[in-house]
Short mmCIF file of C-alpha atoms and ligand atoms in Angstrom, two decimals:
data_model
loop_
_atom_site.label_atom_id
_atom_site.label_comp_id
_atom_site.label_asym_id
_atom_site.label_seq_id
_atom_site.Cartn_x
_atom_site.Cartn_y
_atom_site.Cartn_z
CA MET A 1385 90.34 47.02 -1.53
CA HIS A 1386 87.21 45.32 -0.38
CA ASN A 1387 83.76 45.95 -1.12
CA VAL A 1388 81.85 47.50 2.14
CA TYR A 1389 78.54 48.11 2.00
CA LEU A 1390 77.45 50.85 4.59
CA ASP A 1391 73.08 51.69 6.07
CA HIS A 1392 72.73 54.32 8.48
CA ASP A 1393 70.07 55.88 9.81
CA GLY A 1394 71.09 59.63 9.91
CA ASN A 1395 72.22 60.52 13.35
CA VAL A 1396 76.11 62.94 13.76
CA ASP A 1397 77.55 59.46 14.28
CA ASP A 1398 76.22 58.32 11.90
CA LEU A 1399 77.18 61.01 9.23
CA VAL A 1400 80.77 61.43 10.90
CA SER A 1401 80.81 56.88 10.08
CA LEU A 1402 80.39 57.28 6.41
CA LEU A 1403 83.36 60.61 6.40
CA LEU A 1404 85.40 57.93 7.81
CA LEU A 1405 84.75 55.49 6.02
CA MET A 1406 85.62 56.57 2.42
CA GLN A 1407 89.02 57.70 4.39
CA VAL A 1408 90.06 54.76 4.78
CA PRO A 1409 92.81 53.73 1.37
CA ASP A 1410 91.91 49.40 1.53
CA VAL A 1411 88.01 50.43 1.70
CA LYS A 1412 85.67 50.66 -2.11
CA LEU A 1413 83.02 51.67 -0.25
CA THR A 1414 80.17 50.36 -3.88
CA GLY A 1415 76.69 51.82 -2.12
CA VAL A 1416 75.14 54.12 1.02
CA GLY A 1417 71.86 53.20 1.91
CA VAL A 1418 70.54 55.51 4.68
CA VAL A 1419 66.92 54.92 6.70
CA GLY A 1420 64.82 57.99 8.51
CA ALA A 1421 65.57 55.84 11.87
CA ASP A 1422 67.37 58.21 14.21
CA SER A 1423 66.89 60.93 11.34
CA TYR A 1424 64.20 62.49 9.30
CA LEU A 1425 65.13 61.36 5.65
CA GLU A 1426 65.54 63.63 3.51
CA PRO A 1427 67.98 65.72 5.94
CA ALA A 1428 69.78 62.09 6.97
CA VAL A 1429 69.91 61.94 2.53
CA SER A 1430 70.77 65.00 1.76
CA ALA A 1431 73.90 65.43 4.39
CA SER A 1432 75.89 61.99 3.45
CA ARG A 1433 75.67 62.95 -0.43
CA LYS A 1434 76.63 66.86 0.24
CA ILE A 1435 79.16 64.69 2.75
CA ILE A 1436 79.98 62.69 -0.49
CA ASP A 1437 81.09 65.01 -2.26
CA LEU A 1438 83.02 67.20 -0.42
CA PHE A 1439 85.26 63.56 1.25
CA GLY A 1440 84.87 61.33 -0.58
CA HIS A 1441 86.61 59.75 -3.78
CA ASP A 1442 84.39 58.26 -5.74
CA ARG A 1443 82.64 59.79 -8.59
CA SER A 1444 80.37 57.10 -9.10
CA LEU A 1445 78.74 56.82 -5.15
CA ALA A 1446 75.74 56.96 -5.34
CA VAL A 1447 72.63 57.70 -1.91
CA ALA A 1448 70.06 55.03 -1.78
CA ALA A 1449 67.28 56.09 0.05
CA SER A 1450 65.60 53.09 2.80
CA ASP A 1451 61.42 53.36 2.89
CA SER A 1452 61.60 51.16 5.85
CA ARG A 1453 59.08 51.92 8.27
CA PRO A 1454 59.88 51.70 12.28
CA VAL A 1455 57.91 49.06 14.67
CA ASN A 1456 58.78 51.55 17.41
CA GLN A 1457 59.44 55.26 16.54
CA PHE A 1458 62.69 56.97 18.00
CA PRO A 1459 61.94 60.19 19.73
CA LYS A 1460 61.24 63.36 17.85
CA ALA A 1461 64.22 65.05 19.72
CA TRP A 1462 66.88 63.40 18.64
CA ARG A 1463 65.96 63.38 14.59
CA LEU A 1464 65.65 66.71 13.94
CA SER A 1465 69.39 66.86 14.76
CA THR A 1466 69.45 65.93 10.72
CA PHE A 1467 67.85 68.90 9.59
CA SER A 1468 70.55 71.15 11.41
CA PHE A 1469 73.39 68.81 10.07
CA ASP A 1470 72.52 68.70 6.53
CA ALA A 1471 72.49 73.45 7.06
CA PHE A 1472 75.29 73.73 8.41
CA PRO A 1473 77.70 75.87 5.64
CA ILE A 1474 80.82 73.53 5.43
CA LEU A 1475 78.55 71.14 3.72
CA ASN A 1476 76.41 73.69 1.80
CA GLU A 1477 79.12 76.67 0.47
CA ARG A 1478 78.95 75.03 -3.16
CA GLY A 1479 75.54 75.70 -3.61
CA VAL A 1480 75.26 72.16 -5.38
CA VAL A 1481 74.89 68.83 -4.24
CA LYS A 1482 76.69 66.48 -7.52
CA THR A 1483 75.61 62.69 -5.61
CA PRO A 1484 73.60 61.59 -7.05
CA VAL A 1485 70.33 59.82 -5.18
CA THR A 1486 69.36 55.61 -6.66
CA ASP A 1487 66.27 55.06 -7.95
CA LYS A 1488 66.24 51.60 -6.24
CA PRO A 1489 65.10 52.02 -2.29
CA ALA A 1490 67.51 50.92 0.12
CA HIS A 1491 66.71 47.42 0.51
CA LEU A 1492 66.62 46.88 -3.05
CA ASP A 1493 70.60 48.64 -3.96
CA MET A 1494 71.72 46.79 -1.39
CA VAL A 1495 71.11 43.65 -3.14
CA GLU A 1496 72.02 45.06 -6.79
CA LYS A 1497 75.11 46.57 -5.43
CA ILE A 1498 76.40 43.31 -3.67
CA MET A 1499 74.67 40.46 -6.26
CA SER A 1500 76.37 42.75 -8.79
CA ALA A 1501 79.81 43.00 -6.77
CA ASP A 1502 82.98 41.65 -8.41
CA GLY A 1503 83.62 39.13 -5.04
CA LYS A 1504 82.47 39.29 -1.49
CA THR A 1505 80.64 42.56 0.02
CA SER A 1506 80.93 43.94 3.85
CA LEU A 1507 78.08 45.38 5.41
CA VAL A 1508 78.46 48.41 7.98
CA MET A 1509 75.25 48.91 9.64
CA THR A 1510 74.78 51.41 12.51
CA GLY A 1511 70.96 51.36 12.35
CA PRO A 1512 68.49 49.13 12.52
CA LEU A 1513 68.38 45.83 10.20
CA THR A 1514 65.71 47.02 8.85
CA ASP A 1515 67.57 46.79 5.18
CA LEU A 1516 68.66 44.19 5.26
CA ALA A 1517 66.38 41.53 6.41
CA ARG A 1518 64.59 43.23 3.17
CA ALA A 1519 66.97 42.93 1.20
CA LEU A 1520 67.34 38.57 2.15
CA LYS A 1521 63.49 37.93 1.53
CA ALA A 1522 63.20 39.73 -2.27
CA GLU A 1523 67.19 38.31 -3.25
CA PRO A 1524 68.28 35.46 -0.24
CA ALA A 1525 71.46 34.52 -2.28
CA ILE A 1526 73.08 37.23 -1.27
CA GLU A 1527 73.08 35.79 1.35
CA THR A 1528 76.54 34.45 -0.06
CA LYS A 1529 78.26 37.03 -0.98
CA ILE A 1530 78.16 39.37 2.07
CA ASP A 1531 81.44 38.49 3.56
CA ARG A 1532 80.02 40.02 7.20
CA LEU A 1533 78.34 42.66 8.56
CA CYS A 1534 79.65 44.30 11.60
CA TRP A 1535 76.39 45.91 13.11
CA MET A 1536 76.67 48.02 16.07
CA GLY A 1537 72.95 47.53 17.70
CA GLY A 1538 72.19 44.86 20.84
CA THR A 1539 73.97 45.01 23.92
CA MET A 1540 74.62 41.19 25.73
CA ASP A 1541 74.32 43.05 29.18
CA ASP A 1542 70.86 43.43 29.28
CA ARG A 1543 71.38 47.86 29.67
CA GLY A 1544 69.72 48.82 27.60
CA ASN A 1545 69.41 52.54 26.82
CA VAL A 1546 66.04 52.56 25.38
CA ALA A 1547 63.40 54.50 28.15
CA GLU A 1548 60.38 53.94 26.80
CA PRO A 1549 56.26 52.70 28.13
CA GLU A 1550 55.69 48.78 27.77
CA GLN A 1551 59.43 47.95 27.39
CA ASP A 1552 61.69 46.23 30.20
CA GLY A 1553 65.55 48.40 30.11
CA THR A 1554 67.41 45.80 28.65
CA VAL A 1555 67.53 47.14 25.04
CA GLU A 1556 69.08 48.97 22.62
CA TRP A 1557 67.24 50.95 20.25
CA ASN A 1558 68.99 49.67 17.45
CA ALA A 1559 67.57 46.73 18.34
CA TYR A 1560 64.42 48.22 19.43
CA TRP A 1561 63.69 49.68 16.16
CA ASP A 1562 63.22 46.92 14.60
CA PRO A 1563 63.34 43.32 16.79
CA GLU A 1564 62.44 41.29 14.13
CA ALA A 1565 65.11 42.55 11.56
CA VAL A 1566 67.56 41.67 13.99
CA LYS A 1567 65.54 37.67 14.23
CA THR A 1568 65.62 37.54 10.14
CA VAL A 1569 69.47 38.19 10.14
CA PHE A 1570 70.40 36.14 14.25
CA ALA A 1571 68.78 33.56 11.33
CA THR A 1572 70.97 33.56 8.31
CA ALA A 1573 75.02 32.77 8.10
CA ILE A 1574 76.49 36.32 7.86
CA PRO A 1575 79.63 36.20 10.03
CA ILE A 1576 78.56 39.10 12.58
CA GLN A 1577 80.98 41.20 15.31
CA MET A 1578 78.48 43.42 17.11
CA VAL A 1579 79.20 46.06 18.58
CA GLY A 1580 77.09 47.21 21.35
CA LEU A 1581 76.27 49.06 23.94
CA GLU A 1582 78.83 47.00 26.32
CA SER A 1583 81.75 48.15 24.37
CA THR A 1584 80.49 51.83 22.84
CA ARG A 1585 80.14 53.25 26.66
CA GLN A 1586 83.96 53.30 27.21
CA ILE A 1587 84.01 56.24 24.49
CA PRO A 1588 80.90 58.78 25.74
CA LEU A 1589 81.24 62.45 24.03
CA THR A 1590 83.05 64.46 26.53
CA PRO A 1591 84.34 68.32 26.87
CA ALA A 1592 87.49 66.59 26.57
CA ILE A 1593 87.33 64.98 23.33
CA ARG A 1594 85.43 67.81 21.85
CA GLN A 1595 88.28 70.55 22.87
CA HIS A 1596 90.97 68.31 21.29
CA TRP A 1597 88.82 68.96 17.25
CA ALA A 1598 88.55 72.07 17.85
CA LYS A 1599 92.12 72.03 18.70
CA LEU A 1600 92.52 71.15 14.91
CA ARG A 1601 89.35 72.39 13.51
CA ARG A 1602 91.98 73.67 10.43
CA TYR A 1603 91.31 70.07 9.06
CA ALA A 1604 87.74 70.65 7.27
CA ALA A 1605 86.94 67.23 7.83
CA ILE A 1606 87.71 67.24 11.74
CA ASP A 1607 85.71 70.34 11.82
CA LEU A 1608 82.48 68.82 10.39
CA MET A 1609 83.00 66.39 12.96
CA GLY A 1610 83.46 69.32 15.67
CA GLN A 1611 80.38 70.67 14.30
CA GLY A 1612 78.29 67.99 14.41
CA TYR A 1613 78.77 66.47 18.43
CA ALA A 1614 77.76 71.28 18.97
CA LEU A 1615 74.76 69.06 18.35
CA VAL A 1616 73.94 66.47 21.15
CA PRO A 1617 75.28 66.38 25.52
CA PRO A 1618 78.69 64.92 26.72
CA LEU A 1619 79.51 62.81 29.37
CA GLU A 1620 79.04 65.85 31.89
CA HIS A 1621 77.96 65.28 34.85
CA PHE A 1622 76.82 61.53 35.21
CA GLU A 1623 74.66 59.25 32.37
CA THR A 1624 71.46 60.31 31.43
CA ASN A 1625 68.93 58.86 27.99
CA SER A 1626 70.58 61.91 25.82
CA THR A 1627 73.93 61.56 27.46
CA TYR A 1628 75.88 60.32 23.16
CA TYR A 1629 78.90 57.97 22.91
CA LEU A 1630 80.57 57.57 20.16
CA TRP A 1631 78.40 54.44 19.01
CA ASP A 1632 78.12 53.09 14.94
CA VAL A 1633 81.92 55.45 14.56
CA LEU A 1634 83.03 52.65 17.23
CA ASN A 1635 81.71 49.94 14.61
CA THR A 1636 83.05 51.45 11.47
CA VAL A 1637 86.60 52.07 12.71
CA ALA A 1638 87.48 48.56 14.09
CA SER A 1639 85.09 46.96 11.56
CA GLU A 1640 88.73 48.59 9.48
CA TYR A 1641 90.88 48.87 11.65
CA PRO A 1642 90.25 45.05 14.12
CA ASP A 1643 93.49 46.42 16.79
CA ILE A 1644 91.41 48.80 18.16
CA VAL A 1645 89.40 46.37 20.76
CA SER A 1646 88.90 43.25 21.38
CA THR A 1647 86.40 40.88 20.69
CA LYS A 1648 85.18 37.22 22.90
CA GLN A 1649 83.26 34.35 21.08
CA VAL A 1650 79.32 34.24 22.80
CA GLN A 1651 76.57 32.44 20.59
CA GLY A 1652 73.51 35.20 21.62
CA ASP A 1653 70.36 35.12 20.41
CA VAL A 1654 67.12 37.98 19.93
CA LEU A 1655 63.83 38.79 21.99
CA THR A 1656 60.69 40.23 19.31
CA THR A 1657 58.15 39.68 22.11
CA GLY A 1658 57.07 41.29 25.07
CA PRO A 1659 58.71 43.64 27.07
CA GLY A 1660 62.16 43.06 26.33
CA ALA A 1661 61.50 42.96 22.16
CA GLY A 1662 64.76 43.99 21.17
CA ARG A 1663 66.64 42.51 23.97
CA THR A 1664 70.51 40.83 22.64
CA PHE A 1665 70.73 38.50 25.07
CA GLU A 1666 73.31 35.12 25.46
CA THR A 1667 72.52 31.23 25.54
CA ALA A 1668 74.13 28.53 24.32
CA THR A 1669 71.69 27.56 21.63
CA GLY A 1670 71.88 31.36 20.19
CA ARG A 1671 73.94 31.58 16.41
CA PRO A 1672 77.41 32.63 16.88
CA ILE A 1673 78.66 36.69 17.55
CA THR A 1674 81.91 38.44 17.17
CA LEU A 1675 81.09 40.25 19.72
CA VAL A 1676 83.49 43.74 20.73
CA THR A 1677 83.98 43.67 24.28
CA GLU A 1678 87.54 46.02 25.11
CA VAL A 1679 87.43 49.26 23.64
CA ASP A 1680 91.60 51.29 23.54
CA GLN A 1681 90.46 54.15 23.40
CA GLN A 1682 93.17 55.84 22.75
CA ALA A 1683 94.00 54.13 20.01
CA PHE A 1684 90.42 54.54 18.24
CA PHE A 1685 90.53 58.00 19.14
CA ASP A 1686 94.15 58.39 17.34
CA GLN A 1687 92.77 56.41 14.83
CA VAL A 1688 89.54 58.46 13.25
CA ASP A 1689 92.08 61.57 14.54
CA ASP A 1690 94.07 59.77 10.85
CA LEU A 1691 91.60 59.50 8.73
CA ALA A 1692 89.50 62.59 9.37
CA LYS A 1693 93.23 64.28 8.40
CA ARG A 1694 93.64 62.67 5.59
CA ALA A 1695 90.01 63.41 4.05
O1 LIG B 2392 71.52 53.19 20.56
C1 LIG B 2392 72.90 53.87 19.17
C2 LIG B 2392 72.17 54.64 17.74
C3 LIG B 2392 73.59 54.48 17.51
O2 LIG B 2392 73.72 54.04 15.88
N1 LIG B 2392 72.17 55.41 18.54
C4 LIG B 2392 72.53 56.42 18.05
C5 LIG B 2392 73.81 56.27 17.00
O3 LIG B 2392 73.67 57.00 15.82
C6 LIG B 2392 70.23 55.89 18.92
C7 LIG B 2392 70.68 57.19 19.93
C8 LIG B 2392 70.95 56.26 21.58
N2 LIG B 2392 71.44 57.66 22.32
C9 LIG B 2392 70.66 57.95 21.44
C10 LIG B 2392 70.53 58.26 20.23
C11 LIG B 2392 70.71 60.15 21.69
N3 LIG B 2392 70.67 60.38 23.26
N4 LIG B 2392 70.68 60.55 21.15
C12 LIG B 2392 70.76 60.27 20.02
N5 LIG B 2392 69.79 58.53 19.76
CA1 LIG B 2393 73.16 54.85 14.37
#
């Protein structure tokens, strides 16, 4: 068993990440922080608590709400899906929510859970790095107690997914939401594995994978995944700004099952100002990063099925 702390930002693949991470036999999930970045905070916290109630195995798990604020806010149209997710009947059949909310904001909960853990903690982050950057400022001693950070964010190929004014197209959204936070985290010695857009582009949501999940909806967790991914558009004719990929799920599954991906060692940095603010890039003077480059698609989707069937 090893300690894992998840910090997510409430979109569909974030919530699916939580669902799946709890099914990994080797993982002791010590905490869950939720930031209302690519979501709204209330339904994101609420949906997380209900998913833990239904599919969690550890009665002591609590959810921490983040009070982190954006530098660049996510589009409202994307953030709204969390309200629908939280309202799914499958999550509300019981009518009561048991998993508690911590009294501390997420970054301080992160500090507490890391400092009080037996041994080191692995961090899995599927949204902006703000909570970690703030946690490091509140308690620098967490740095040496973090085993490594697996982050979905950034890209090293200059093909971003932020299409906004005053922005140059090279930037990924989680990095764009708070570029300074990326800078702060990159300045530490914490080992980082990064799932950026170069790898997630290999695993779009497709009508075929939806159909696959539809056939398996007798498994409650696969039914919930299918419902979740029904809220967002698949790759049908060509890629648009709204096309959905399994970004965070890849990050989460790859953090525990390294065989499904290939990686390479790079050195990276991030821009914090100008039209490329949030751009992650390779440079000889950058910090070491284990960059995920390739996904074994079959192995990945099989692993997702396996975990969901275990729920
Ligand atoms: O940039 C990917 C990140 C992931 O953490 N998020 C979605 C994932 O949770 C932002 C995002 C980019 N494009 C999106 C996003 C879209 N079309 N819909 C919702 N969120
Ligand atoms: Ca996310």
